[in-house]
Coordinates of C-alpha atoms in Angstrom, one line a residue:
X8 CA 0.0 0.0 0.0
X9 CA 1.2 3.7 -1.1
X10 CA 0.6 6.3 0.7
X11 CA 0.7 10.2 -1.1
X12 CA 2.8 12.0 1.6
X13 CA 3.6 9.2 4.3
X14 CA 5.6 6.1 3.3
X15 CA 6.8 3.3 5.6
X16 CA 11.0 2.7 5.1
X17 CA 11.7 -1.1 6.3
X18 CA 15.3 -0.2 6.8
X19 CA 18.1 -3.4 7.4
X20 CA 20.4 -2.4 10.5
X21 CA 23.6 -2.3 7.8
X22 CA 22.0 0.9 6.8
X23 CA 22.0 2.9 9.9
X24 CA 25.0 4.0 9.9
X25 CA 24.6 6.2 6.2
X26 CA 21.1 7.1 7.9
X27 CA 22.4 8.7 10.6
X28 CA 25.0 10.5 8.5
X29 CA 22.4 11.9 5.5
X30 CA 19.8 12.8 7.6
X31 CA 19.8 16.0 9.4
X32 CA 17.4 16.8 12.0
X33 CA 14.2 18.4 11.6
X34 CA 14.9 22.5 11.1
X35 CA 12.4 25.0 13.2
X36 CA 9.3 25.7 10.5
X37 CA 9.9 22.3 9.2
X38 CA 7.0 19.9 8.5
X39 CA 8.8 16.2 8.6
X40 CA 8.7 13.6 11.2
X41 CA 10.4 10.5 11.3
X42 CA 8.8 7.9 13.8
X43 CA 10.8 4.8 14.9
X44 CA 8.6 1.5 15.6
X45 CA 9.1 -1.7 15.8
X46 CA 5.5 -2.9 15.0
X47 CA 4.7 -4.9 12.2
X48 CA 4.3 -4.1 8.6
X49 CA 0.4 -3.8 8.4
X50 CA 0.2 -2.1 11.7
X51 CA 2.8 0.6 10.6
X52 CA 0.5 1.1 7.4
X53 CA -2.3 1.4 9.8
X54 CA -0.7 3.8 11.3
X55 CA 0.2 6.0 8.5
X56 CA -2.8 5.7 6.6
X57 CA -4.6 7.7 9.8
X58 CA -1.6 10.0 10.3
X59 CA -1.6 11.1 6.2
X60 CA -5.1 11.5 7.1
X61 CA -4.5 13.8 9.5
X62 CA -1.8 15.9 8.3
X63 CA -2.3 15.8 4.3
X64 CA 0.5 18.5 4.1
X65 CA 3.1 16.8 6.6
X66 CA 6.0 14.5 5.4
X67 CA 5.5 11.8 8.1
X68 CA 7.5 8.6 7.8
X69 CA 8.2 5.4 9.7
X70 CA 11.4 3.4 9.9
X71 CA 10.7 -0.3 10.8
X72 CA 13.6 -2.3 12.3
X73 CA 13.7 -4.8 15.4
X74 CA 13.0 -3.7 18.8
X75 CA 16.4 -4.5 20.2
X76 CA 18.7 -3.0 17.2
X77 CA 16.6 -0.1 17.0
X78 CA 17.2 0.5 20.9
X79 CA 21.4 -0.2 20.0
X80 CA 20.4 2.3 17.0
X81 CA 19.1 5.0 18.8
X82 CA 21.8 4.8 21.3
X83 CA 24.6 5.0 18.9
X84 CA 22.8 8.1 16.8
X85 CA 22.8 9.8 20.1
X86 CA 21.9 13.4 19.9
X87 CA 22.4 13.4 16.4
X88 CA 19.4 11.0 15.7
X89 CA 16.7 11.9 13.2
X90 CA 14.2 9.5 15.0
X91 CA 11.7 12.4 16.9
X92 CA 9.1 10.3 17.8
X93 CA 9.3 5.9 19.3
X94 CA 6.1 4.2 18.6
X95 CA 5.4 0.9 19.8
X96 CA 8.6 -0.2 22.0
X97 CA 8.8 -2.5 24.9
X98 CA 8.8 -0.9 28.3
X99 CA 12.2 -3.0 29.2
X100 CA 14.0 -1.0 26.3
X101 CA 12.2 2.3 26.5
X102 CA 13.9 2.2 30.3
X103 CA 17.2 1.7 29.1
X104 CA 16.9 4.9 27.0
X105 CA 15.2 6.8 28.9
X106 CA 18.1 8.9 29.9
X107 CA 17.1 10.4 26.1
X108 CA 14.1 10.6 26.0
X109 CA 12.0 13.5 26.9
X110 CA 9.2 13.9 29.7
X111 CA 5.6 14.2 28.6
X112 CA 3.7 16.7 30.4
X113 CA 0.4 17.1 28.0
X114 CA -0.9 13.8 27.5
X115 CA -3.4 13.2 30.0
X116 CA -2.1 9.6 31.9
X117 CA -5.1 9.2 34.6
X118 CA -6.7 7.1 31.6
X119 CA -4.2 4.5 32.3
X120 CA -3.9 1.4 33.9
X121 CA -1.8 2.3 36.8
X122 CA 0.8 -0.3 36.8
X123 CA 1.6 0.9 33.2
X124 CA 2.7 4.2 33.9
X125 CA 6.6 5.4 34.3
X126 CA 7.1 7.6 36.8
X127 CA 8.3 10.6 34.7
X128 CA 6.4 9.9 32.0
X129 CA 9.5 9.6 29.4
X130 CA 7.0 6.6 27.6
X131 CA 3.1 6.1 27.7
X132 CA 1.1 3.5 27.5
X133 CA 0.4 2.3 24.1
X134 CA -0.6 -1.5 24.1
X135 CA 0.3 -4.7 26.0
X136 CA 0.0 -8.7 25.0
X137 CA -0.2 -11.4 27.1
X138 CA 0.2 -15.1 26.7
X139 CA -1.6 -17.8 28.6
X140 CA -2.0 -21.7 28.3
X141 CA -3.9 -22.6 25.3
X142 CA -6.0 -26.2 24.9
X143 CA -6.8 -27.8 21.9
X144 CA -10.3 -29.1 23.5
X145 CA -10.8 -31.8 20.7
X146 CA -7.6 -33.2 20.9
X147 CA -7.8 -33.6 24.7
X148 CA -11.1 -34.9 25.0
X149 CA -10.2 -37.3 21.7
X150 CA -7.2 -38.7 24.7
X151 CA -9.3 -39.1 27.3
X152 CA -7.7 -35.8 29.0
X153 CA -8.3 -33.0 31.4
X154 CA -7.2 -29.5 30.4
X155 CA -4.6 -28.5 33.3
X156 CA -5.1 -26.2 35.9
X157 CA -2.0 -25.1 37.0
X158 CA 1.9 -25.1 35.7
X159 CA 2.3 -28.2 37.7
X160 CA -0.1 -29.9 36.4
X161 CA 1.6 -29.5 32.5
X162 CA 4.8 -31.5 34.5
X163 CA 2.2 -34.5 34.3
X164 CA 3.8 -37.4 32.3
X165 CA 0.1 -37.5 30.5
X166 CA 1.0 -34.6 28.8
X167 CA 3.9 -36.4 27.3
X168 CA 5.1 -35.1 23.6
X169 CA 1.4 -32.7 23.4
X170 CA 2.9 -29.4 24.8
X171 CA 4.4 -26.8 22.8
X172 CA 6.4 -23.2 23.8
X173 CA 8.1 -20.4 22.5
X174 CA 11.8 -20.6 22.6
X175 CA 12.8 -18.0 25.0
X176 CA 15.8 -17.3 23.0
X177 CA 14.0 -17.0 19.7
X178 CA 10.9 -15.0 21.0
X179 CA 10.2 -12.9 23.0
X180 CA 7.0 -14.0 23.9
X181 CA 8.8 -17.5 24.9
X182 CA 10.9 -15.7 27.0
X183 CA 8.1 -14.1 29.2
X184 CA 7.0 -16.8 30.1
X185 CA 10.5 -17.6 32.1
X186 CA 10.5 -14.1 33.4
X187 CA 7.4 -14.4 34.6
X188 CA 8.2 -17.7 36.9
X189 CA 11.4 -16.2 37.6
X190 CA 9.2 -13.2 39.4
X191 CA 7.0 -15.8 40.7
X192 CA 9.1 -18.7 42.2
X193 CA 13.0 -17.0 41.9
X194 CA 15.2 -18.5 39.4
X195 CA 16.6 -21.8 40.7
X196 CA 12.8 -22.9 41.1
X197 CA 11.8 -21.4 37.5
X198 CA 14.8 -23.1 35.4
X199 CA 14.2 -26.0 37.6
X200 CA 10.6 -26.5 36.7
X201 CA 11.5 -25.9 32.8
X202 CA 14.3 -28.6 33.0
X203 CA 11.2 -30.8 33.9
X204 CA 9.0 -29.8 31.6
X205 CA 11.4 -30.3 28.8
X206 CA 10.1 -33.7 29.7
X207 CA 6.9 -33.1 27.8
X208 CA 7.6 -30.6 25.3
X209 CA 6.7 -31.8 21.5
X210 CA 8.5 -28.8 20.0
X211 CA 10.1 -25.0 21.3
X212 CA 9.0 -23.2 18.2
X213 CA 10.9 -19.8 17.1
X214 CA 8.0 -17.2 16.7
X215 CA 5.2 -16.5 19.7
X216 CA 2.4 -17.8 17.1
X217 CA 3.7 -21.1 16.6
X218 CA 2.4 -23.2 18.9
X219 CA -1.2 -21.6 17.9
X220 CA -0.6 -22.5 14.4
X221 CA 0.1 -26.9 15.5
X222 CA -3.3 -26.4 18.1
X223 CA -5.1 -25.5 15.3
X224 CA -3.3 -28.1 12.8
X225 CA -4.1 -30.4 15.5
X226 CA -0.6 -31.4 16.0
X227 CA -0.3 -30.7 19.5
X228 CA -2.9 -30.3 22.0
X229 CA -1.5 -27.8 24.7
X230 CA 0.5 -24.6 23.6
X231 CA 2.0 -21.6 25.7
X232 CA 1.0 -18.7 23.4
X233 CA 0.2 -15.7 22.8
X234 CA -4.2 -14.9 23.7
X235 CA -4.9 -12.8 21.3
X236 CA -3.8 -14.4 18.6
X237 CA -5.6 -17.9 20.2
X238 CA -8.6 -15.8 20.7
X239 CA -8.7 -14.9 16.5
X240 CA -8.3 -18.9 16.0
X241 CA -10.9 -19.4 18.2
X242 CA -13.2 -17.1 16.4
X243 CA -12.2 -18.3 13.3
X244 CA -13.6 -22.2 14.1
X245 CA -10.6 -23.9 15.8
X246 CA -11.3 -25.8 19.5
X247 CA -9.5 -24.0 21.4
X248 CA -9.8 -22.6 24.9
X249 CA -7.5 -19.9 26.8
X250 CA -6.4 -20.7 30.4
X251 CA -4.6 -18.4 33.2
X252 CA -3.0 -19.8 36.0
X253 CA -2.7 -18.7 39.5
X254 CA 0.8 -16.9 38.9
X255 CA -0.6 -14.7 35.9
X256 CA -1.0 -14.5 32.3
X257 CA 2.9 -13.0 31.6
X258 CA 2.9 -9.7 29.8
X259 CA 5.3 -7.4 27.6
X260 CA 3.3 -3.1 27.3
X261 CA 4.7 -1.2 24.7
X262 CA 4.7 2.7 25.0
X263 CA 5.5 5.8 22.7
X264 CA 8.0 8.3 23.4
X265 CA 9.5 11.6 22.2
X266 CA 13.6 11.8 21.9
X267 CA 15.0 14.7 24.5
X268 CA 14.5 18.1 22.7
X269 CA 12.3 17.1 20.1
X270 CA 9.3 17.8 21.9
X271 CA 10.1 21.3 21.6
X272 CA 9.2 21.3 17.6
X273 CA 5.0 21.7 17.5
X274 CA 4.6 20.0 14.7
X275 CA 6.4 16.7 16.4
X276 CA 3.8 17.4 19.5
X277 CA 1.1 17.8 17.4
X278 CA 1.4 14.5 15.8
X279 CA 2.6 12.6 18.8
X280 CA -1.0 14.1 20.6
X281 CA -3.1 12.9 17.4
X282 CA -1.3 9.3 18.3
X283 CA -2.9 9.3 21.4
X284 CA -6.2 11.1 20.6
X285 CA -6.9 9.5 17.0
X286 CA -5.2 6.7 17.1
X287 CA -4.9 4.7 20.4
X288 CA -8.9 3.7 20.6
X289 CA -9.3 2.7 17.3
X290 CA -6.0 0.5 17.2
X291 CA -6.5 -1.4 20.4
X292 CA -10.4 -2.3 19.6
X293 CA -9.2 -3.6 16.2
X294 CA -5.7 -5.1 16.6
X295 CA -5.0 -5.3 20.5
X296 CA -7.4 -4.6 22.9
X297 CA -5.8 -6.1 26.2
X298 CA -6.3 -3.6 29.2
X299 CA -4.0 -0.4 29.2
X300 CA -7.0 2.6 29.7
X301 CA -9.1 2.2 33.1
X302 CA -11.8 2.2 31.7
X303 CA -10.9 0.3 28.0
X304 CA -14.2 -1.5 26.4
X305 CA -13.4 -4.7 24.8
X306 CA -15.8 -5.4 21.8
X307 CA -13.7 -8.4 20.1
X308 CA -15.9 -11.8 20.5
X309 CA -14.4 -14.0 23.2
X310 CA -11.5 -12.2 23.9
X311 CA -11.3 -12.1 28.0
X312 CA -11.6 -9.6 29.9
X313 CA -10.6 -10.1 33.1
X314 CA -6.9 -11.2 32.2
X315 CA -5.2 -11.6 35.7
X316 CA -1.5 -10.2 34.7
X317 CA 1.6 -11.5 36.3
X318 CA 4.6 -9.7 38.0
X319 CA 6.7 -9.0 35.1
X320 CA 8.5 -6.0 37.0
X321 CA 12.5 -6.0 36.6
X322 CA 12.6 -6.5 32.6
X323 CA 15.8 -5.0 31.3
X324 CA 17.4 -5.8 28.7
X325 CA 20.3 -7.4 31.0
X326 CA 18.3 -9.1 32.8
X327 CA 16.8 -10.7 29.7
X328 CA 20.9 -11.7 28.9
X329 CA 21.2 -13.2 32.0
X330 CA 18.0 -15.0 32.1
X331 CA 18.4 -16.3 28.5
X332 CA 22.5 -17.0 28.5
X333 CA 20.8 -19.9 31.2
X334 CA 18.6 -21.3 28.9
X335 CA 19.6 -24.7 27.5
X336 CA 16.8 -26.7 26.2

């Protein structure tokens, strides 16, 4: 999809470096912003189909790359960056920039969960995913099963070669689920109960939507996944049924953010206030509508709404090295 003023550049990291050089930052009177994010394709078209809306005669445009080498990007471009405006970025990374990034002082925050909120306001709420523990009703009651109940239960040798996971070193949704029982039980208990679930895991698959895909194959019959992506199976006809334990569902939020002394330029506030005011509502009841405004109305059939969310507090990126470098199944 084209867009007339607004075009989305999916950059690869090699060419960072000759970004950074060519581009200069945005001059005082100057209508261009450039918006970092590392959200997917057709949400980044999403989003600049509604901000060319907006602002017809603004040259608005969206570089794509990963989450963690556009948080190395960013730091290496420094002050010199021509990123004004980061859309969509994990709360552990945002927190390791914050240092650059500027405080927010006109978006109006009581809206939001409170749990989600940084404390200066350097990043606000955008979205948040959770995963939970995914049955493939049909194949359990075909096996003569019961759907668990709790994480103990999937250490059941009845479960034996029908349970799927993320790879925590391969996604990211794979690796909060060990954060999340890291928070919960420490970490000698957590890796110790995933050395015994290895037992009973079919495959670790290397994207957060994998184990959805075999549930609804039929190829396995219990997967740790992400919900809303089970919930849009579910809707679409597959047997499937969502399940949160006692400890939580693990979660990763994603907020915006302005880069240090670009919140000064009113054109880069303006958009970054549209974001939130012609943007937010309409994206999370279409794409993700998890919890992140108190008062949030969830209209997507089945999708929960009372999603008990786990402790995920402490998720840096170096704690997600150390976590991971102990990973070895």
């Amino acid at each position: 999809m084209k867009f007339r003023k607004a075009t989305a550049l999916l950059l690869a990291s090699t060419m960072g470096a000759a970004l950074a050089a060519g581009t200069a930052l945005a001059a005082e009177g100057d209508n261009s912003v450039v918006i970092y994010s590392p959200n997917e394709d057709y949400l980044i078209e999403f989003y600049l189909e509604k901000l060319n809306e907006q602002f017809p005669d603004y040259d608005i445009s969206i570089e794509y790359e990963s989450t963690g080498k556009m948080a190395a990007k960013l730091q290496a471009e420094g002050d010199s960056t021509s990123c004004d405006i980061i859309m969509g970025m994990s709360y552990g990374y945002l927190e390791s920039l914050k240092e650059g990034l500027a405080s927010i002082d006109f978006i109006d925050t009581s809206v939001y969960m409170p749990e989600l909120l940084e404390e200066n306001n350097r990043y606000i709420p955008w979205d948040r995913f959770s995963g939970a523990t995914i049955v493939n009703t049909a194949i359990l009651e075909e096996k003569g099963l019961p759907a668990p109940t709790s994480y103990e239960d999937l250490l059941d040798p009845q479960y034996e070669g029908l349970i799927e996971m993320p790879n925590p070193t391969a996604s990211s949704t794979g690796y909060l689920y060990l954060k999340s029982l890291v928070n919960a039980w420490g970490e000698e208990e957590a890796f110790d109960y995933f050395a015994q679930l290895d037992n009973n895991i079919l495959k670790y698959t290397d994207s957060g939507s994998g184990p959805i895909h075999d549930l609804e194959a039929g190829e396995c019959a219990i997967g740790l996944s992400l919900t809303f992506n089970a919930i849009e199976a579910k809707n679409a006809g597959a047997p499937l049924d969502v399940i949160f334990f006692e400890e939580g569902a693990p979660y990763s939020p994603t907020g915006c953010a302005i880069v240090a002394g670009k919140e000064a330029d009113p054109v880069v506030k303006e958009v970054f206030e549209y974001i939130y005011s012609g943007i937010q509502d309409e994206y999370l009841a279409t794409y993700l509508p998890e919890q992140v405004k108190i008062d949030q109305q969830t209209e997507i059939e089945n999708f929960p709404t009372d999603i008990p969310y786990a402790d995920m507090s402490g998720d840096t990126p170096d704690v997600k090295a150390a976590l991971l470098d102990q990973w070895e199944f």
